[in-house]
Structure formats: structure tokens, C-alpha cells
């Protein structure tokens, strides 16, 4: 019996070995299937990663477009405020010119209190306009004429040779708002 047992055991071992080989073959097939599943999952993961990258790119483009929109509208709003100020300041320039002429005429009178009072009002008006961004274009007699910064009204014979092509007289002051000239100074140049 022991012989049969060992013989059976030997057969069982052989059968087990064959069975184990079959199991190993199945396991390999399963592993192969498992690897395919893993490969499929990686391709799904890769697909998800690509989709995520596309969505991220779309989001970044949309965000950049929104930032550009904000920048553009802010710039337009600032330009609108400047333009609104420009119209108001342009309408105030004749009043400022009248004040300048009034100061000259009042200073010829003997009433110092009147001159002082008008001068204070004139300075207050000028300082208020300066706080709103108004600046005087600095052009004076003797400066070289530059058409980018002044408007020539007329040309007269130069009083001296060194005044040829230069500003002889400033008839009307010029003003700028920020970097933009809103009214060019009107000048007479020597020819």
C-alpha cells in the first residue's frame, strides 16, 4: 500500500506539477490580461491627462483673455476720464486767459487790495486746474520754434539775426493734460 501511496503520491506530484503548470499558464494569461488592462488603464489615464491638459490650456487662454479684457477696459475708462477732464479743462481755458488779461489790467490800477484779491482768485483757479492735470506748455520768447509744441500764427521780420526761426512773442499760452497737448501755444516767429 505504501508503494501504491508513493506511486499515487508520485502520480499526484506529477499531476500537481502538471496542474501547477496549468495554473502558471493561466496566471500568465491572467497576468497578460492584467497587463493589457493596465495598458488600457494607462491609455485611459493618458487620455484623461490629455483632456486635462486641453481643459487647462483652454482655461489659461480664457483667463489670459479675461485679463486682457480687464486691462483694456481699465485703460479705456482712464482714457474716458481724461477725455472728460479734457473737455472741461478746454472750456475753462478761455476763463483762465481772461483772468490773465484781467490781472495785467488790474495791476495797472492803483487799487492794491483789488489786485491782491483778483490775484488770489486767479491762483486758486490755476491750482485747482493743476490738480486736475492741467500743465502749462513752457514756451517763451527766444526759444527755437518747434511745430510739435507750438502753433505759428504769423512770421515777422526778425528783430535781430539771432532771432531768425525763433519765437518772438507768445500770443496765447498752451496747455497740456498729462503728456498730451490740449491747446498749442500760439506764437509769432522771426523770419
mmCIF file of C-alpha atoms in Angstrom:
data_model
loop_
_atom_site.group_PDB
_atom_site.id
_atom_site.type_symbol
_atom_site.label_atom_id
_atom_site.label_comp_id
_atom_site.label_asym_id
_atom_site.label_seq_id
_atom_site.Cartn_x
_atom_site.Cartn_y
_atom_site.Cartn_z
ATOM 1 C CA UNK A 1 0.000 0.000 0.000
ATOM 2 C CA UNK A 2 2.800 2.262 0.768
ATOM 3 C CA UNK A 3 4.059 1.503 -2.642
ATOM 4 C CA UNK A 4 0.738 2.471 -4.111
ATOM 5 C CA UNK A 5 0.626 5.507 -1.878
ATOM 6 C CA UNK A 6 4.048 6.555 -3.011
ATOM 7 C CA UNK A 7 3.154 5.651 -6.525
ATOM 8 C CA UNK A 8 -0.066 7.644 -6.214
ATOM 9 C CA UNK A 9 1.839 10.333 -4.441
ATOM 10 C CA UNK A 10 4.283 10.345 -7.263
ATOM 11 C CA UNK A 11 1.384 10.464 -9.709
ATOM 12 C CA UNK A 12 -0.176 13.214 -7.640
ATOM 13 C CA UNK A 13 3.080 15.090 -7.624
ATOM 14 C CA UNK A 14 3.280 14.693 -11.366
ATOM 15 C CA UNK A 15 -0.358 15.654 -11.640
ATOM 16 C CA UNK A 16 0.216 18.551 -9.249
ATOM 17 C CA UNK A 17 3.177 19.655 -11.241
ATOM 18 C CA UNK A 18 1.091 19.492 -14.398
ATOM 19 C CA UNK A 19 -1.719 21.236 -12.549
ATOM 20 C CA UNK A 20 0.696 23.851 -11.228
ATOM 21 C CA UNK A 21 1.980 24.288 -14.766
ATOM 22 C CA UNK A 22 -1.591 24.785 -15.949
ATOM 23 C CA UNK A 23 -2.180 27.258 -13.125
ATOM 24 C CA UNK A 24 1.034 29.032 -14.023
ATOM 25 C CA UNK A 25 -0.115 29.148 -17.664
ATOM 26 C CA UNK A 26 -3.470 30.568 -16.562
ATOM 27 C CA UNK A 27 -1.729 33.001 -14.246
ATOM 28 C CA UNK A 28 0.476 34.102 -17.080
ATOM 29 C CA UNK A 29 -2.574 34.570 -19.242
ATOM 30 C CA UNK A 30 -4.219 36.452 -16.436
ATOM 31 C CA UNK A 31 -1.081 38.494 -15.985
ATOM 32 C CA UNK A 32 -1.055 39.072 -19.685
ATOM 33 C CA UNK A 33 -4.702 40.130 -19.481
ATOM 34 C CA UNK A 34 -3.896 42.147 -16.389
ATOM 35 C CA UNK A 35 -1.114 43.893 -18.250
ATOM 36 C CA UNK A 36 -3.483 44.623 -21.088
ATOM 37 C CA UNK A 37 -5.922 46.043 -18.609
ATOM 38 C CA UNK A 38 -3.105 48.087 -17.103
ATOM 39 C CA UNK A 39 -2.108 49.183 -20.592
ATOM 40 C CA UNK A 40 -5.720 50.083 -21.292
ATOM 41 C CA UNK A 41 -5.891 51.931 -17.964
ATOM 42 C CA UNK A 42 -2.720 53.802 -18.827
ATOM 43 C CA UNK A 43 -4.189 54.757 -22.151
ATOM 44 C CA UNK A 44 -7.326 55.878 -20.325
ATOM 45 C CA UNK A 45 -5.098 57.766 -17.882
ATOM 46 C CA UNK A 46 -3.174 59.217 -20.783
ATOM 47 C CA UNK A 47 -6.458 60.211 -22.410
ATOM 48 C CA UNK A 48 -7.596 61.829 -19.171
ATOM 49 C CA UNK A 49 -4.237 63.587 -18.867
ATOM 50 C CA UNK A 50 -4.592 64.879 -22.429
ATOM 51 C CA UNK A 51 -8.145 66.012 -21.744
ATOM 52 C CA UNK A 52 -6.954 67.711 -18.581
ATOM 53 C CA UNK A 53 -4.149 69.423 -20.489
ATOM 54 C CA UNK A 54 -6.628 70.618 -23.130
ATOM 55 C CA UNK A 55 -9.001 71.957 -20.490
ATOM 56 C CA UNK A 56 -6.118 73.580 -18.640
ATOM 57 C CA UNK A 57 -4.951 75.207 -21.877
ATOM 58 C CA UNK A 58 -8.493 76.394 -22.585
ATOM 59 C CA UNK A 59 -8.735 77.759 -19.036
ATOM 60 C CA UNK A 60 -5.395 79.558 -19.297
ATOM 61 C CA UNK A 61 -6.374 81.101 -22.625
ATOM 62 C CA UNK A 62 -9.718 82.184 -21.227
ATOM 63 C CA UNK A 63 -8.028 83.610 -18.135
ATOM 64 C CA UNK A 64 -5.478 85.488 -20.285
ATOM 65 C CA UNK A 65 -8.268 86.799 -22.494
ATOM 66 C CA UNK A 66 -10.153 87.983 -19.400
ATOM 67 C CA UNK A 67 -7.030 89.681 -18.034
ATOM 68 C CA UNK A 68 -6.552 91.436 -21.392
ATOM 69 C CA UNK A 69 -10.205 92.488 -21.304
ATOM 70 C CA UNK A 70 -9.813 93.909 -17.788
ATOM 71 C CA UNK A 71 -6.649 95.764 -18.798
ATOM 72 C CA UNK A 72 -8.285 97.126 -21.949
ATOM 73 C CA UNK A 73 -11.453 98.291 -20.164
ATOM 74 C CA UNK A 74 -9.403 99.880 -17.376
ATOM 75 C CA UNK A 75 -7.323 101.713 -19.957
ATOM 76 C CA UNK A 76 -10.476 102.804 -21.799
ATOM 77 C CA UNK A 77 -12.009 104.010 -18.533
ATOM 78 C CA UNK A 78 -8.895 106.037 -17.712
ATOM 79 C CA UNK A 79 -8.914 107.490 -21.235
ATOM 80 C CA UNK A 80 -12.597 108.332 -20.810
ATOM 81 C CA UNK A 81 -11.889 110.188 -17.560
ATOM 82 C CA UNK A 82 -9.015 112.021 -19.222
ATOM 83 C CA UNK A 83 -11.233 112.924 -22.148
ATOM 84 C CA UNK A 84 -13.974 114.109 -19.821
ATOM 85 C CA UNK A 85 -11.425 116.214 -17.945
ATOM 86 C CA UNK A 86 -10.038 117.431 -21.242
ATOM 87 C CA UNK A 87 -13.401 118.837 -22.341
ATOM 88 C CA UNK A 88 -13.965 120.561 -19.006
ATOM 89 C CA UNK A 89 -10.426 121.916 -18.903
ATOM 90 C CA UNK A 90 -10.633 123.139 -22.510
ATOM 91 C CA UNK A 91 -13.815 125.026 -21.648
ATOM 92 C CA UNK A 92 -12.036 126.604 -18.656
ATOM 93 C CA UNK A 93 -9.016 127.830 -20.629
ATOM 94 C CA UNK A 94 -10.728 130.976 -22.003
ATOM 95 C CA UNK A 95 -11.699 131.876 -18.412
ATOM 96 C CA UNK A 96 -8.072 131.411 -17.371
ATOM 97 C CA UNK A 97 -6.970 133.612 -20.299
ATOM 98 C CA UNK A 98 -9.454 136.295 -19.242
ATOM 99 C CA UNK A 99 -8.067 136.141 -15.717
ATOM 100 C CA UNK A 100 -4.532 136.572 -17.072
ATOM 101 C CA UNK A 101 -5.599 139.668 -19.021
ATOM 102 C CA UNK A 102 -7.566 140.994 -16.033
ATOM 103 C CA UNK A 103 -4.525 140.618 -13.765
ATOM 104 C CA UNK A 104 -2.444 142.678 -16.199
ATOM 105 C CA UNK A 105 -5.051 145.457 -16.384
ATOM 106 C CA UNK A 106 -5.806 145.474 -12.643
ATOM 107 C CA UNK A 107 -2.100 145.655 -11.808
ATOM 108 C CA UNK A 108 -2.004 148.961 -13.782
ATOM 109 C CA UNK A 109 -4.586 150.469 -11.401
ATOM 110 C CA UNK A 110 -3.652 151.899 -8.050
ATOM 111 C CA UNK A 111 -6.039 149.700 -6.061
ATOM 112 C CA UNK A 112 -3.694 147.149 -4.494
ATOM 113 C CA UNK A 113 -6.403 145.386 -2.497
ATOM 114 C CA UNK A 114 -8.410 144.732 -5.675
ATOM 115 C CA UNK A 115 -5.283 143.462 -7.450
ATOM 116 C CA UNK A 116 -4.415 141.229 -4.497
ATOM 117 C CA UNK A 117 -7.973 139.808 -4.303
ATOM 118 C CA UNK A 118 -8.136 139.026 -8.006
ATOM 119 C CA UNK A 119 -4.622 137.544 -7.877
ATOM 120 C CA UNK A 120 -5.703 135.179 -5.048
ATOM 121 C CA UNK A 121 -8.755 134.031 -7.034
ATOM 122 C CA UNK A 122 -6.567 133.605 -10.134
ATOM 123 C CA UNK A 123 -4.052 131.457 -8.206
ATOM 124 C CA UNK A 124 -6.845 129.359 -6.708
ATOM 125 C CA UNK A 125 -8.299 128.695 -10.175
ATOM 126 C CA UNK A 126 -4.870 127.794 -11.571
ATOM 127 C CA UNK A 127 -4.054 125.471 -8.661
ATOM 128 C CA UNK A 128 -7.434 123.739 -8.984
ATOM 129 C CA UNK A 129 -6.852 123.153 -12.694
ATOM 130 C CA UNK A 130 -3.329 121.880 -11.986
ATOM 131 C CA UNK A 131 -4.730 119.325 -9.523
ATOM 132 C CA UNK A 132 -6.977 118.107 -12.365
ATOM 133 C CA UNK A 133 -3.880 117.513 -14.515
ATOM 134 C CA UNK A 134 -3.528 120.777 -16.439
ATOM 135 C CA UNK A 135 0.046 121.897 -17.136
ATOM 136 C CA UNK A 136 1.405 124.951 -18.905
ATOM 137 C CA UNK A 137 3.394 124.258 -22.078
ATOM 138 C CA UNK A 138 6.652 126.042 -21.360
ATOM 139 C CA UNK A 139 7.323 128.176 -24.436
ATOM 140 C CA UNK A 140 8.768 131.676 -24.249
ATOM 141 C CA UNK A 141 10.255 134.343 -26.489
ATOM 142 C CA UNK A 142 13.747 133.404 -27.630
ATOM 143 C CA UNK A 143 13.093 129.648 -27.756
ATOM 144 C CA UNK A 144 13.643 127.803 -31.024
ATOM 145 C CA UNK A 145 10.351 127.211 -32.816
ATOM 146 C CA UNK A 146 9.198 123.588 -32.791
ATOM 147 C CA UNK A 147 5.960 122.839 -34.659
ATOM 148 C CA UNK A 148 5.368 119.821 -32.379
ATOM 149 C CA UNK A 149 4.939 122.093 -29.355
ATOM 150 C CA UNK A 150 3.672 125.415 -30.733
ATOM 151 C CA UNK A 151 1.453 126.841 -33.452
ATOM 152 C CA UNK A 152 2.873 129.701 -35.520
ATOM 153 C CA UNK A 153 0.235 132.361 -36.162
ATOM 154 C CA UNK A 154 2.429 134.639 -38.196
ATOM 155 C CA UNK A 155 6.023 135.329 -39.144
ATOM 156 C CA UNK A 156 7.528 138.785 -38.851
ATOM 157 C CA UNK A 157 10.961 140.070 -39.794
ATOM 158 C CA UNK A 158 13.337 139.040 -37.016
ATOM 159 C CA UNK A 159 14.365 141.954 -34.784
ATOM 160 C CA UNK A 160 17.919 140.529 -34.859
ATOM 161 C CA UNK A 161 19.777 137.807 -36.737
ATOM 162 C CA UNK A 162 19.873 135.523 -33.706
ATOM 163 C CA UNK A 163 16.016 135.553 -33.541
ATOM 164 C CA UNK A 164 15.545 134.055 -37.029
ATOM 165 C CA UNK A 165 13.491 130.852 -36.743
ATOM 166 C CA UNK A 166 12.892 131.529 -33.062
ATOM 167 C CA UNK A 167 9.811 132.587 -31.123
ATOM 168 C CA UNK A 168 9.489 136.377 -30.974
ATOM 169 C CA UNK A 169 6.255 136.561 -28.961
ATOM 170 C CA UNK A 170 3.717 134.215 -27.327
ATOM 171 C CA UNK A 171 0.184 135.393 -28.113
ATOM 172 C CA UNK A 172 -1.713 132.657 -26.282
ATOM 173 C CA UNK A 173 -0.463 130.179 -23.697
ATOM 174 C CA UNK A 174 -0.586 126.475 -24.437
ATOM 175 C CA UNK A 175 -1.652 123.753 -22.058
ATOM 176 C CA UNK A 176 -1.299 120.012 -21.809
ATOM 177 C CA UNK A 177 -3.158 117.331 -19.922
ATOM 178 C CA UNK A 178 -0.681 114.683 -18.858
ATOM 179 C CA UNK A 179 1.577 114.173 -21.866
ATOM 180 C CA UNK A 180 -0.993 115.305 -24.434
ATOM 181 C CA UNK A 181 -1.121 118.916 -25.565
ATOM 182 C CA UNK A 182 -4.766 120.003 -25.481
ATOM 183 C CA UNK A 183 -4.098 123.562 -26.704
ATOM 184 C CA UNK A 184 -0.963 124.551 -28.557
ATOM 185 C CA UNK A 185 0.600 127.889 -27.676
ATOM 186 C CA UNK A 186 0.080 130.471 -30.405
ATOM 187 C CA UNK A 187 3.336 132.219 -31.231
ATOM 188 C CA UNK A 188 4.915 134.702 -33.582
ATOM 189 C CA UNK A 189 8.217 133.629 -35.133
ATOM 190 C CA UNK A 190 11.027 135.681 -36.618
ATOM 191 C CA UNK A 191 11.863 135.209 -40.261
#
